[in-house]
Short mmCIF file of C-alpha atoms in Angstrom, two decimals:
data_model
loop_
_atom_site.label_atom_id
_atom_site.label_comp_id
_atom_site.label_asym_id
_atom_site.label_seq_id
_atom_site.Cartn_x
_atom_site.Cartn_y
_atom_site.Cartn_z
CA UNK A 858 40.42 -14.88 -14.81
CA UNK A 859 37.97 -17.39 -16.38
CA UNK A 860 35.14 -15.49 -18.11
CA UNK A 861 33.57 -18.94 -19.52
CA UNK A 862 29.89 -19.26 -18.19
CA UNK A 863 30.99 -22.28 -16.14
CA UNK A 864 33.36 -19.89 -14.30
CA UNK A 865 31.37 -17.60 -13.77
CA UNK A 866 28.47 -19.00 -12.74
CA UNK A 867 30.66 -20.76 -10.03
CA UNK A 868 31.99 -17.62 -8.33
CA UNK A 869 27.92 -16.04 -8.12
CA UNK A 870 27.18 -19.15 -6.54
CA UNK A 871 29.85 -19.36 -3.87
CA UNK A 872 28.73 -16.01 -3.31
CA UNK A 873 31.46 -13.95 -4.84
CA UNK A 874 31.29 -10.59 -6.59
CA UNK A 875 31.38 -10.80 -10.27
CA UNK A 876 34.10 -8.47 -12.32
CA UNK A 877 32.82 -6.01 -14.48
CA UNK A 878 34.03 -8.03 -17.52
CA UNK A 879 32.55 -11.02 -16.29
CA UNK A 880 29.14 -8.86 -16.19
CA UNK A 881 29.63 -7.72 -19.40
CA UNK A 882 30.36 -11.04 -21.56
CA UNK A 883 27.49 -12.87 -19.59
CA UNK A 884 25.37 -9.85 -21.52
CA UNK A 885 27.18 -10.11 -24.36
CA UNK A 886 26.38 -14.42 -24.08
CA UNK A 887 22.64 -13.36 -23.71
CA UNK A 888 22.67 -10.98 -26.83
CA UNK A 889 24.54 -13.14 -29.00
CA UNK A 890 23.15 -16.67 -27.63
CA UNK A 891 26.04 -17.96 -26.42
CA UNK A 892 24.67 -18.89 -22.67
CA UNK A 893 21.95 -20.54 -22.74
CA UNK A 894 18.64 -20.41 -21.32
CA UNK A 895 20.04 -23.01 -18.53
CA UNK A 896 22.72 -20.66 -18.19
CA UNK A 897 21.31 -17.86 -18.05
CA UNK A 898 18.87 -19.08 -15.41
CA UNK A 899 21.19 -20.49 -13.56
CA UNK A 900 22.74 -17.00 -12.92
CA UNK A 901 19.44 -15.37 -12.47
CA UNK A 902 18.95 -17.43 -9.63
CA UNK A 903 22.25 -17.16 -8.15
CA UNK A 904 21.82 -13.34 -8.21
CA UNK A 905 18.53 -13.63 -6.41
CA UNK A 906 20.09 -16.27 -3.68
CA UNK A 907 23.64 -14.21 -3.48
CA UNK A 908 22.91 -10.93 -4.30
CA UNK A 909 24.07 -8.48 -6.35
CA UNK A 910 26.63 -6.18 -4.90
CA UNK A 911 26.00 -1.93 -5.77
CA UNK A 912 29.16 -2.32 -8.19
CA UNK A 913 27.51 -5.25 -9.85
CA UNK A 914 24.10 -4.14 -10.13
CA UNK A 915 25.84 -1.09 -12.07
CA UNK A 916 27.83 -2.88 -14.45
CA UNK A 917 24.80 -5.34 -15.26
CA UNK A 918 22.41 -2.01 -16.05
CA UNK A 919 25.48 -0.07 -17.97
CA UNK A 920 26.10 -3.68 -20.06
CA UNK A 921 22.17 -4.53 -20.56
CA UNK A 922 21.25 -0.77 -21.80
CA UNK A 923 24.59 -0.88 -23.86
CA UNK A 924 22.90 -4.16 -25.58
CA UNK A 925 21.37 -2.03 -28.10
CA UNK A 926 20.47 1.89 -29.01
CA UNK A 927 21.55 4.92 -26.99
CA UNK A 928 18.83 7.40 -28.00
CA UNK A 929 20.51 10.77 -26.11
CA UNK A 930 17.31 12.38 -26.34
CA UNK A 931 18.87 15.23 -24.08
CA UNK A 932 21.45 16.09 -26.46
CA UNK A 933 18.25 16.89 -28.76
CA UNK A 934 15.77 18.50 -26.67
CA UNK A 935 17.52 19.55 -23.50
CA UNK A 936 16.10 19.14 -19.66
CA UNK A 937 13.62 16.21 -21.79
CA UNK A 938 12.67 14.49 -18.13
CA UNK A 939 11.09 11.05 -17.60
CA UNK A 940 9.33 9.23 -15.07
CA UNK A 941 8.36 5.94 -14.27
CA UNK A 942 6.02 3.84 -11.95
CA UNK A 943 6.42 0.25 -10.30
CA UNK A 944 2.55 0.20 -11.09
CA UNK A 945 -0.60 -0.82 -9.17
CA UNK A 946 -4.28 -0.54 -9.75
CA UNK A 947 -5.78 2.12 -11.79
CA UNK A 948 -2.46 3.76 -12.07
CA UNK A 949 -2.97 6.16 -14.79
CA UNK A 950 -0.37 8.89 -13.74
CA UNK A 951 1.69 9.09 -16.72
CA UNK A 952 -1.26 9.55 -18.78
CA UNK A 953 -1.80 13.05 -16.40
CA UNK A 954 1.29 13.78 -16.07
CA UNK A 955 2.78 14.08 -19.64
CA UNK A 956 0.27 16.28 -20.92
CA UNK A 957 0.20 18.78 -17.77
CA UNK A 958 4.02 19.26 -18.29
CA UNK A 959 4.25 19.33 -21.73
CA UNK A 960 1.51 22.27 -21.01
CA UNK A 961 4.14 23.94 -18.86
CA UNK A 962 6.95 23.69 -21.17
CA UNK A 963 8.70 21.21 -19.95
CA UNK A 964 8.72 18.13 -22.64
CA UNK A 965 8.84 14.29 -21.56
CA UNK A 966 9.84 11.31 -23.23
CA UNK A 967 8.49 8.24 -21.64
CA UNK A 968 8.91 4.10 -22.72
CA UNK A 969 6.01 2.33 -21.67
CA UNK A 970 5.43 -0.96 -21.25
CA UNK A 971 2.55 -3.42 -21.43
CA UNK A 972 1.06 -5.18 -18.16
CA UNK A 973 0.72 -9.11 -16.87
CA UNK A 974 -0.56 -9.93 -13.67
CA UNK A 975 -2.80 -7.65 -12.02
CA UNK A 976 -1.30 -4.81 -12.82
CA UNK A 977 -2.29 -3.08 -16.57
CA UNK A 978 0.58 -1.22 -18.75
CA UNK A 979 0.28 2.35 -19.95
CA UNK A 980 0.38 1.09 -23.56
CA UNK A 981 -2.44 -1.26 -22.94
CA UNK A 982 -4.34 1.92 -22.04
CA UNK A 983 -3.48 4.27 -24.68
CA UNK A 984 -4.37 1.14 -26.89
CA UNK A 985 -8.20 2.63 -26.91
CA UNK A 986 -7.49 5.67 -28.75
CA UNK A 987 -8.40 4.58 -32.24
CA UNK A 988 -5.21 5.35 -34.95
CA UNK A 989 -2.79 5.76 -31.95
CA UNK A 990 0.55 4.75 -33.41
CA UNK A 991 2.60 4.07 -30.31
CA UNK A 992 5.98 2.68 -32.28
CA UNK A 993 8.69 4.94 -31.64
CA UNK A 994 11.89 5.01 -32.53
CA UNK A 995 14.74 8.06 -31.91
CA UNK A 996 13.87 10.07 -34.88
CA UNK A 997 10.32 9.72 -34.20
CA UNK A 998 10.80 10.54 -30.67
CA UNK A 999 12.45 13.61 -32.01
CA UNK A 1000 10.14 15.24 -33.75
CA UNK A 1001 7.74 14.84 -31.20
CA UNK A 1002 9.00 16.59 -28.70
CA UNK A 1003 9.76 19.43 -30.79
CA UNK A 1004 6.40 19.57 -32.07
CA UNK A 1005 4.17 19.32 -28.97
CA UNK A 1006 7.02 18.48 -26.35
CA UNK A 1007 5.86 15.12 -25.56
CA UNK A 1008 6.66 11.42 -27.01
CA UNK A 1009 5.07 8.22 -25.19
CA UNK A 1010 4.98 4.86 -26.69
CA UNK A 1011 6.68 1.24 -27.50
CA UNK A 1012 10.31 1.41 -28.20
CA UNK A 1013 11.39 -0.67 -30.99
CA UNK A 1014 13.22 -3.55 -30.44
CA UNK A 1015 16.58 -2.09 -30.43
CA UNK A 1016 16.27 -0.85 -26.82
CA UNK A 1017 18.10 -2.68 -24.03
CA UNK A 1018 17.32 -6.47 -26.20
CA UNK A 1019 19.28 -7.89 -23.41
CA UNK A 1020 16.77 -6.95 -20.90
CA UNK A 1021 14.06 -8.69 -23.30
CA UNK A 1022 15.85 -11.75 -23.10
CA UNK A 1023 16.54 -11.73 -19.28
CA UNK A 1024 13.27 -10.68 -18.34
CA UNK A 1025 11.22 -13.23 -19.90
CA UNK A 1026 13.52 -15.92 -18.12
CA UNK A 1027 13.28 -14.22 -15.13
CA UNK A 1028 9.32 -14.59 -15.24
CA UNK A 1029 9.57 -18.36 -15.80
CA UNK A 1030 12.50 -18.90 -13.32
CA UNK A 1031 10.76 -17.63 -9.98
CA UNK A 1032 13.69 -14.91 -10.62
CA UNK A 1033 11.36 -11.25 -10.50
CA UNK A 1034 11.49 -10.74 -6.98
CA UNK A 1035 15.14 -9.64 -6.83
CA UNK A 1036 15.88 -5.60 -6.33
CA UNK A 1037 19.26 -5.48 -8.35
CA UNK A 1038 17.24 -7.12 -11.14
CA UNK A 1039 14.57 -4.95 -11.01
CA UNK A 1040 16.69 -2.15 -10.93
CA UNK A 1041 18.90 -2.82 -14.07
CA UNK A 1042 15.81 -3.59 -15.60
CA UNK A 1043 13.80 -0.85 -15.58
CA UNK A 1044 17.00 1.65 -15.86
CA UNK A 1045 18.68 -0.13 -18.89
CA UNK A 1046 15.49 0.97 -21.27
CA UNK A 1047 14.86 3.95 -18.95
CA UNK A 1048 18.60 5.33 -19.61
CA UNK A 1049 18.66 4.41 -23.00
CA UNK A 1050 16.47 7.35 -24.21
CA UNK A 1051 18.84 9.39 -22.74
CA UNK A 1052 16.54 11.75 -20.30
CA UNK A 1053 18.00 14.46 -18.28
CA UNK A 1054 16.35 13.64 -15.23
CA UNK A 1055 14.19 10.44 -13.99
CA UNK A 1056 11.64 10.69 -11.54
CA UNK A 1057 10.21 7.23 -9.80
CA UNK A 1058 6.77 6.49 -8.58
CA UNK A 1059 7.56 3.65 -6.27
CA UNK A 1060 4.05 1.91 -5.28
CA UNK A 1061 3.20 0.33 -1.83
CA UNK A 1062 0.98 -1.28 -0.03
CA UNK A 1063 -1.80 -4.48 -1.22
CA UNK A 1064 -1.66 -4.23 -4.98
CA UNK A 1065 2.01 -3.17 -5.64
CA UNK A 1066 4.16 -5.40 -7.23
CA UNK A 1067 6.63 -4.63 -3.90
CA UNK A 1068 4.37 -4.52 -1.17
CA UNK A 1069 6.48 -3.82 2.08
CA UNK A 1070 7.25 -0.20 3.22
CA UNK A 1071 11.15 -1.29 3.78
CA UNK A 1072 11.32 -3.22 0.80
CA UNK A 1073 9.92 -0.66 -1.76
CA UNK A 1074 12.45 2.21 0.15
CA UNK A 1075 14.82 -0.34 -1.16
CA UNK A 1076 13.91 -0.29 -4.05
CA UNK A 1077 13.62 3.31 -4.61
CA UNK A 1078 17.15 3.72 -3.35
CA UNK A 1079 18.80 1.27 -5.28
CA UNK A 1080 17.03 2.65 -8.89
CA UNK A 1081 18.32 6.54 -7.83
CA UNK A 1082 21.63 5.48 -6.99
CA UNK A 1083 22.39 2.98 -9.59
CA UNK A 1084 21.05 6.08 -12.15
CA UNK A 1085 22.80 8.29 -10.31
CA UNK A 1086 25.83 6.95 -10.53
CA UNK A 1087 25.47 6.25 -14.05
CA UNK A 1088 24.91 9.71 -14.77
CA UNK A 1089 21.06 10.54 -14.63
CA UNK A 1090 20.10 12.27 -11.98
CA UNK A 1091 16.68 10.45 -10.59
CA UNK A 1092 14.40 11.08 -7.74
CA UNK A 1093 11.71 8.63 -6.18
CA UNK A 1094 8.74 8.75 -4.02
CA UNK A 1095 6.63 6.19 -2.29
CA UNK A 1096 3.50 6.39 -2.94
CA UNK A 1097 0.45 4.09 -1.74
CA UNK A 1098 -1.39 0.91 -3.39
CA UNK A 1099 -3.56 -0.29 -1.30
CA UNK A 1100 -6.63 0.85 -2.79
CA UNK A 1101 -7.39 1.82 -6.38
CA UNK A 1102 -5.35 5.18 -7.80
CA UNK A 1103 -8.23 7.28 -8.20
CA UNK A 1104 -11.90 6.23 -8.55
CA UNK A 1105 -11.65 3.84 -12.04
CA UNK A 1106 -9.62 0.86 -12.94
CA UNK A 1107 -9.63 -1.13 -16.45
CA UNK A 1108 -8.56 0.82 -19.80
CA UNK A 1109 -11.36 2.96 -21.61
CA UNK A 1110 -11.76 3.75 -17.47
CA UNK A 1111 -8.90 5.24 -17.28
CA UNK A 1112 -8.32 7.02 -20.19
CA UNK A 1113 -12.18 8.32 -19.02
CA UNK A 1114 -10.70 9.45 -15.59
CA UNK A 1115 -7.46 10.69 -17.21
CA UNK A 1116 -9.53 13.38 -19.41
CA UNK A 1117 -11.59 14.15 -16.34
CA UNK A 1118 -8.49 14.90 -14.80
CA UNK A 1119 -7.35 17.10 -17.54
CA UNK A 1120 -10.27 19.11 -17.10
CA UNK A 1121 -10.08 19.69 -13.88
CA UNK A 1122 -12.04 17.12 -12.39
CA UNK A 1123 -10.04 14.74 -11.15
CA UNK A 1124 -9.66 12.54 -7.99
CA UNK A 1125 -7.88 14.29 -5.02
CA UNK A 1126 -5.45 11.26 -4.44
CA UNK A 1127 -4.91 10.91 -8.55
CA UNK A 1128 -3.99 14.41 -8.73
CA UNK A 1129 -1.78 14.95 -5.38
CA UNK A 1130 0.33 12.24 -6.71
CA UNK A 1131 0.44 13.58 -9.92
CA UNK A 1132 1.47 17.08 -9.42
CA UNK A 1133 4.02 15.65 -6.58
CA UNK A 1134 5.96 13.88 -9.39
CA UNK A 1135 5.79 17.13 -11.55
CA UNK A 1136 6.87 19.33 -8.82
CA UNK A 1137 9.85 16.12 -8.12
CA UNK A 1138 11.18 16.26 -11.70
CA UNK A 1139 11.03 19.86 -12.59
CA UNK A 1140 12.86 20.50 -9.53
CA UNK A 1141 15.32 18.00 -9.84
CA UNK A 1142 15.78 19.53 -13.98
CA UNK A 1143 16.79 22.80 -11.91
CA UNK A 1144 13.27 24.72 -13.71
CA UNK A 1145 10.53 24.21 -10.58
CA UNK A 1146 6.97 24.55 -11.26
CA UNK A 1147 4.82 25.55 -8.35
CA UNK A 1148 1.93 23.44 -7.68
CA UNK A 1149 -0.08 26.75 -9.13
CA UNK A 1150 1.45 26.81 -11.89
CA UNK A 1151 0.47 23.26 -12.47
CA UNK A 1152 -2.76 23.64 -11.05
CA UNK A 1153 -3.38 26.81 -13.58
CA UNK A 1154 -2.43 24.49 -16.87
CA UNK A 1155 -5.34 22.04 -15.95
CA UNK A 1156 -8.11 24.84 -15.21
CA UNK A 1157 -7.18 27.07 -17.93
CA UNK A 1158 -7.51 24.06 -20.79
CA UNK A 1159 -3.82 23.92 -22.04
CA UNK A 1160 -3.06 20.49 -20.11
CA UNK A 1161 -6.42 18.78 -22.39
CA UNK A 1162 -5.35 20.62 -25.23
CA UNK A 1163 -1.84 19.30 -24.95
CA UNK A 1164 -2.98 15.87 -24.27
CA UNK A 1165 -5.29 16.27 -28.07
CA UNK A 1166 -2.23 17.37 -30.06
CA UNK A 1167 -0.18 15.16 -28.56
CA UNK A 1168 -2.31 12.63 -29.56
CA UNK A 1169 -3.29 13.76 -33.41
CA UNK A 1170 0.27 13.86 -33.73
CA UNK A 1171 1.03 10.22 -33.12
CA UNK A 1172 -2.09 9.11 -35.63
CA UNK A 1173 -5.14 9.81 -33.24
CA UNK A 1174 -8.53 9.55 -34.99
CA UNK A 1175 -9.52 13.41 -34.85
CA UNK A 1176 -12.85 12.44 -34.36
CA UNK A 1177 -12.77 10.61 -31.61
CA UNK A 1178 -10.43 13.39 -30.42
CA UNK A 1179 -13.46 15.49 -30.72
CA UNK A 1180 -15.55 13.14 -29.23
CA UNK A 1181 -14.27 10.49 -27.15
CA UNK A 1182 -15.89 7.28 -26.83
CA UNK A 1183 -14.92 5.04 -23.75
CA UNK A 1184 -17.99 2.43 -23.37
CA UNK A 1185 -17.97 0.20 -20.59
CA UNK A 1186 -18.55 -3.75 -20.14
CA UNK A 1187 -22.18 -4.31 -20.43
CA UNK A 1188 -23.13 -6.26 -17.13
CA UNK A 1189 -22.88 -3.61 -14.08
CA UNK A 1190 -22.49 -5.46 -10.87
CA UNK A 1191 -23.31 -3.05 -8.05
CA UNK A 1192 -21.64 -3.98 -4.80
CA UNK A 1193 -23.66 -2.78 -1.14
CA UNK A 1194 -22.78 -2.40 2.21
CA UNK A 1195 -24.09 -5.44 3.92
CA UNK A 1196 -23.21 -4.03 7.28
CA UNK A 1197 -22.43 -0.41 8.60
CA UNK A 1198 -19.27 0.52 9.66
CA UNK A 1199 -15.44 1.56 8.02
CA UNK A 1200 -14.03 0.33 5.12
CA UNK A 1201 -10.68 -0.65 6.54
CA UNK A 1202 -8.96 -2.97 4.26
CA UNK A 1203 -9.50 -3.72 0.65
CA UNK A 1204 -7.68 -6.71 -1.18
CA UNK A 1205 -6.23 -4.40 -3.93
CA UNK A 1206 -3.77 -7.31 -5.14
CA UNK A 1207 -7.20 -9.40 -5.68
CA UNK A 1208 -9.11 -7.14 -7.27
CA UNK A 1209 -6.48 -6.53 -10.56
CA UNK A 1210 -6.17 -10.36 -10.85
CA UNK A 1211 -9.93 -10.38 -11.12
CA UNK A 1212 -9.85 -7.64 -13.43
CA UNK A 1213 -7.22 -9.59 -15.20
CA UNK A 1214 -9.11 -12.62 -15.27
CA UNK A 1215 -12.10 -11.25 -16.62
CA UNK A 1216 -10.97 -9.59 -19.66
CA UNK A 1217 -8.78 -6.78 -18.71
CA UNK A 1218 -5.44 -8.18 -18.33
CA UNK A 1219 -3.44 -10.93 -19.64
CA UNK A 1220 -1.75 -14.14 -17.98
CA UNK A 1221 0.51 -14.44 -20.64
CA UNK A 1222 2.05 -12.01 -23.35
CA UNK A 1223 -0.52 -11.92 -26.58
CA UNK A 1224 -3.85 -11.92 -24.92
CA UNK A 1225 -6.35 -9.84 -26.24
CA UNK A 1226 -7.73 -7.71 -23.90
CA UNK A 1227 -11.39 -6.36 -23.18
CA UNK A 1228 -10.84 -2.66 -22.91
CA UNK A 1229 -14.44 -2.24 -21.40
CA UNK A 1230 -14.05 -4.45 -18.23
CA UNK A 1231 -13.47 -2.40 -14.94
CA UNK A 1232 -14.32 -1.20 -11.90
CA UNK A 1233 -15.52 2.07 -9.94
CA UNK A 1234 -14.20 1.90 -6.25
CA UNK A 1235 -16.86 4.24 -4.62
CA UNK A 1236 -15.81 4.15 -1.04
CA UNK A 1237 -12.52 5.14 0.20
CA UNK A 1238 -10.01 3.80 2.83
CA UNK A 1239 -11.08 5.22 6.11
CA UNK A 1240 -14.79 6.03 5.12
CA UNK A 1241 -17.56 5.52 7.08
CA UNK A 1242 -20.36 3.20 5.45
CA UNK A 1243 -23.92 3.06 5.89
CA UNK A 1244 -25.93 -0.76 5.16
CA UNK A 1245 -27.34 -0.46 2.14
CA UNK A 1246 -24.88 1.80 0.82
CA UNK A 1247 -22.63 1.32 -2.36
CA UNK A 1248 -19.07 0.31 -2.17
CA UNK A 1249 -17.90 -0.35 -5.59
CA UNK A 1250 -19.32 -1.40 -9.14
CA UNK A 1251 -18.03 -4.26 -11.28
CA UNK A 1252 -17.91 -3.79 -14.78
CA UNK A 1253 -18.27 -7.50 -16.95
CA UNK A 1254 -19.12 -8.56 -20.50
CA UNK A 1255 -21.60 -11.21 -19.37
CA UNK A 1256 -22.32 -12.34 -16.04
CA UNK A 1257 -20.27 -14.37 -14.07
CA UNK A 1258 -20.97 -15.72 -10.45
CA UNK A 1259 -17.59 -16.40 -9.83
CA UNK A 1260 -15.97 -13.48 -10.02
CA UNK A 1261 -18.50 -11.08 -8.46
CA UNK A 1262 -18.51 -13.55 -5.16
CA UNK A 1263 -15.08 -12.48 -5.07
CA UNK A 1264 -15.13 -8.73 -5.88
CA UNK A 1265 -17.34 -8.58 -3.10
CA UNK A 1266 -14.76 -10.27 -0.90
CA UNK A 1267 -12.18 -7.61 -1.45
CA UNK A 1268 -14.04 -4.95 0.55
CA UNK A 1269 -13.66 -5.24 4.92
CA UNK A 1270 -15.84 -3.20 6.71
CA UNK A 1271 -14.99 -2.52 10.37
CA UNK A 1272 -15.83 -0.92 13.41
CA UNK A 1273 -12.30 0.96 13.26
CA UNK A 1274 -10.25 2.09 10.32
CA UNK A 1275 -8.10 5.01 8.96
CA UNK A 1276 -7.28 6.00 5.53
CA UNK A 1277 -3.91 5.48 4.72
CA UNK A 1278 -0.98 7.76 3.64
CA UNK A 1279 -0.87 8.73 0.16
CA UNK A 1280 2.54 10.12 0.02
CA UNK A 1281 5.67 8.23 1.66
CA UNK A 1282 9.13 8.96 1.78
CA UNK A 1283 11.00 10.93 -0.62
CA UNK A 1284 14.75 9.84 -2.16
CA UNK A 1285 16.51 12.49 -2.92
CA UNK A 1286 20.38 12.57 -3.67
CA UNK A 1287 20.78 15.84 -5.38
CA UNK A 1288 19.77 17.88 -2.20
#
């Protein structure tokens, strides 16, 4: 059977299911640089026109995370879990999360990535704390999670280089949009640490990067079965985007509302989606912690206090440890009612690329980024309104006319409106 990239390009485009070693020496022609980028785009879009099979979408996440290191964290630390999120505004879950487990005993390991678009990365968040050292590699990863029971940062480039490859042709060849991609994606770096168990935050709704209900169940399917099947067990929830994750978007924001958290005063919707996943992946691990038990490590301290070693042991600057400072842009822009009634739709999508535009995200990889641009979303989804009232705040290094004309454009007030479920449906396989 031909395996040249002629051949096998020909046989994805008539629609045909690719072999597994056809799959596996059109990764071995990305690592190596025997396809080309022509190739290789030509594939990417025959896989988004023809589709990717379950089989197929196996074999391409098996032979991208084979591309490079196999970290077996698990064989190390056992019941290490993991969890990831298809991201959204002011999604700052895995900066709750980790530290509340780790406070419970039960250590994480978690990749994370760096955001374009409206969306911002976890990395680009932890990125404030002065001295962080966010390079990991296996033996770093190690020691971590024996010491304090957590590990988050940048993988080196030896995990999944395939994907690396791939992805940035995917961005330039109108290729993201395509589930089996996304899924062997996100799984060949996610399986590469070697985790026990997985547990997926799948966004919805305005500012997720899939915005359809169906489409994101989809989704969430396809990443627990494909890890699944290759031998992770993995859970997923849906979980809504179409307003702002808690009350802050924009970096030093976050990491603000993520210590709030820690101390117990945190955002309702923040925290029930937060302690959902943690009750989701300890189950799934076969060790369950009630939601008291989580509840009890943020009000007793131990879920801050995790959260401060964890973070003096990757290079932290103690003092800012002891005394965290997270200024803000300079130029507040506060945003009024200009009629009574309820807030029934806010353009979440709009709002990140604004954020993005104005400092706090990038449009292509290697922009700086302004740490102290963001925004407070005051009202909620579903809230009644009064004229005059406040709605939201816009946080800018200098003024801009532009972009405040269309913040306040992203807030609809109506005569009708509901707030909108937080917590969708829940893919299970193991039960």
């Amino acid at each position: 059977m031909a395996t040249t990239p002629y051949g096998i390009l020909s046989r994805k485009r008539a629609g045909r299911s690719l072999t597994d070693e056809e799959i596996r020496d059109l990764i071995a022609g990305t690592c190596d640089g025997s396809w080309s980028d022509a190739q290789l785009g030509a594939f990417l879009m025959a896989a988004v026109l023809q589709g990717l099979d379950s089989r197929e979408t196996r074999t391409l996440t098996q032979a991208m995370m084979d591309s490079g290191e196999l970290w077996q964290l698990s064989r190390e630390v056992p019941l290490v879990g993991d969890k990831h999120s298809t991201g959204g505004i002011g999604d700052k879950v895995s900066l709750v999360l980790n530290p509340i487990l780790a406070a419970c005993g039960q250590p994480v390991a978690m990749l994370t990535g760096r955001g374009l678009g409206h969306t911002g990365g976890t990395a680009d968040k932890l990125d404030v704390i002065p001295g962080l050292d966010q390079e990991l590699n296996r033996q770093r990863a190690v020691r971590l999670l024996h010491e304090v029971g957590l590990a988050v940062g940048v993988a080196t480039g030896e995990i999944a280089p395939a994907d690396r490859r791939l992805y940035s042709l995917r961005d330039v060849t109108a290729t993201v949009e395509s589930l089996p991609l996304i899924t062997a994606s996100i799984l060949s770096k996610k399986l590469a640490t070697g985790a026990a168990g997985i547990v997926f935050d799948v966004k919805t709704g305005d500012g997720a990067f899939v915005q359809e209900v169906s489409e994101a169940h989809r989704l969430a399917l396809s990443l627990v079965e494909t890890s699944t099947a290759l031998g992770t067990p993995a859970r997923a929830v849906l979980t809504d985007m179409s307003q702002p994750l808690g009350r802050w978007a924009g970096h030093a924001a976050e990491v603000r509302e993520t210590l709030d958290c820690l101390e117990g005063r945190g955002p309702a919707d923040l925290m029930e989606v937060t302690f959902t996943l943690c009750e989701e992946l300890t189950d799934l691990l076969g060790s369950p912690l009630t939601r008291n038990t989580l509840e009890e490590a943020v009000s007793s301290g131990r879920a801050r206090e995790t959260f401060d070693r964890w973070a003096l042991a990757q290079g932290a600057d103690p003092d800012w440890i002891a005394a965290p400072s997270l200024p803000l842009a300079p130029h507040e822009v506060v945003l009024e009612a200009p009629r009574e009634g309820i807030l029934a739709r806010v353009e979440n999508r709009q709002l990140g690329l604004l954020l993005a535009e104005a400092g706090a995200g990038r449009r292509v990889p290697g922009d700086a980024i302004d740490h102290g641009v963001s925004l407070l979303a005051v009202a909620r989804l579903g809230d009644y309104v009064p004229q005059g009232s406040e709605l939201a705040r816009l946080y800018l290094r200098r003024p801009d006319s532009t972009l405040e004309a269309r913040f306040a454009a992203c807030f609809h007030l109506e005569d009708e409106g509901a707030s909108p479920q937080l917590l969708g449906a829940r893919i299970r396989l193991d039960v």
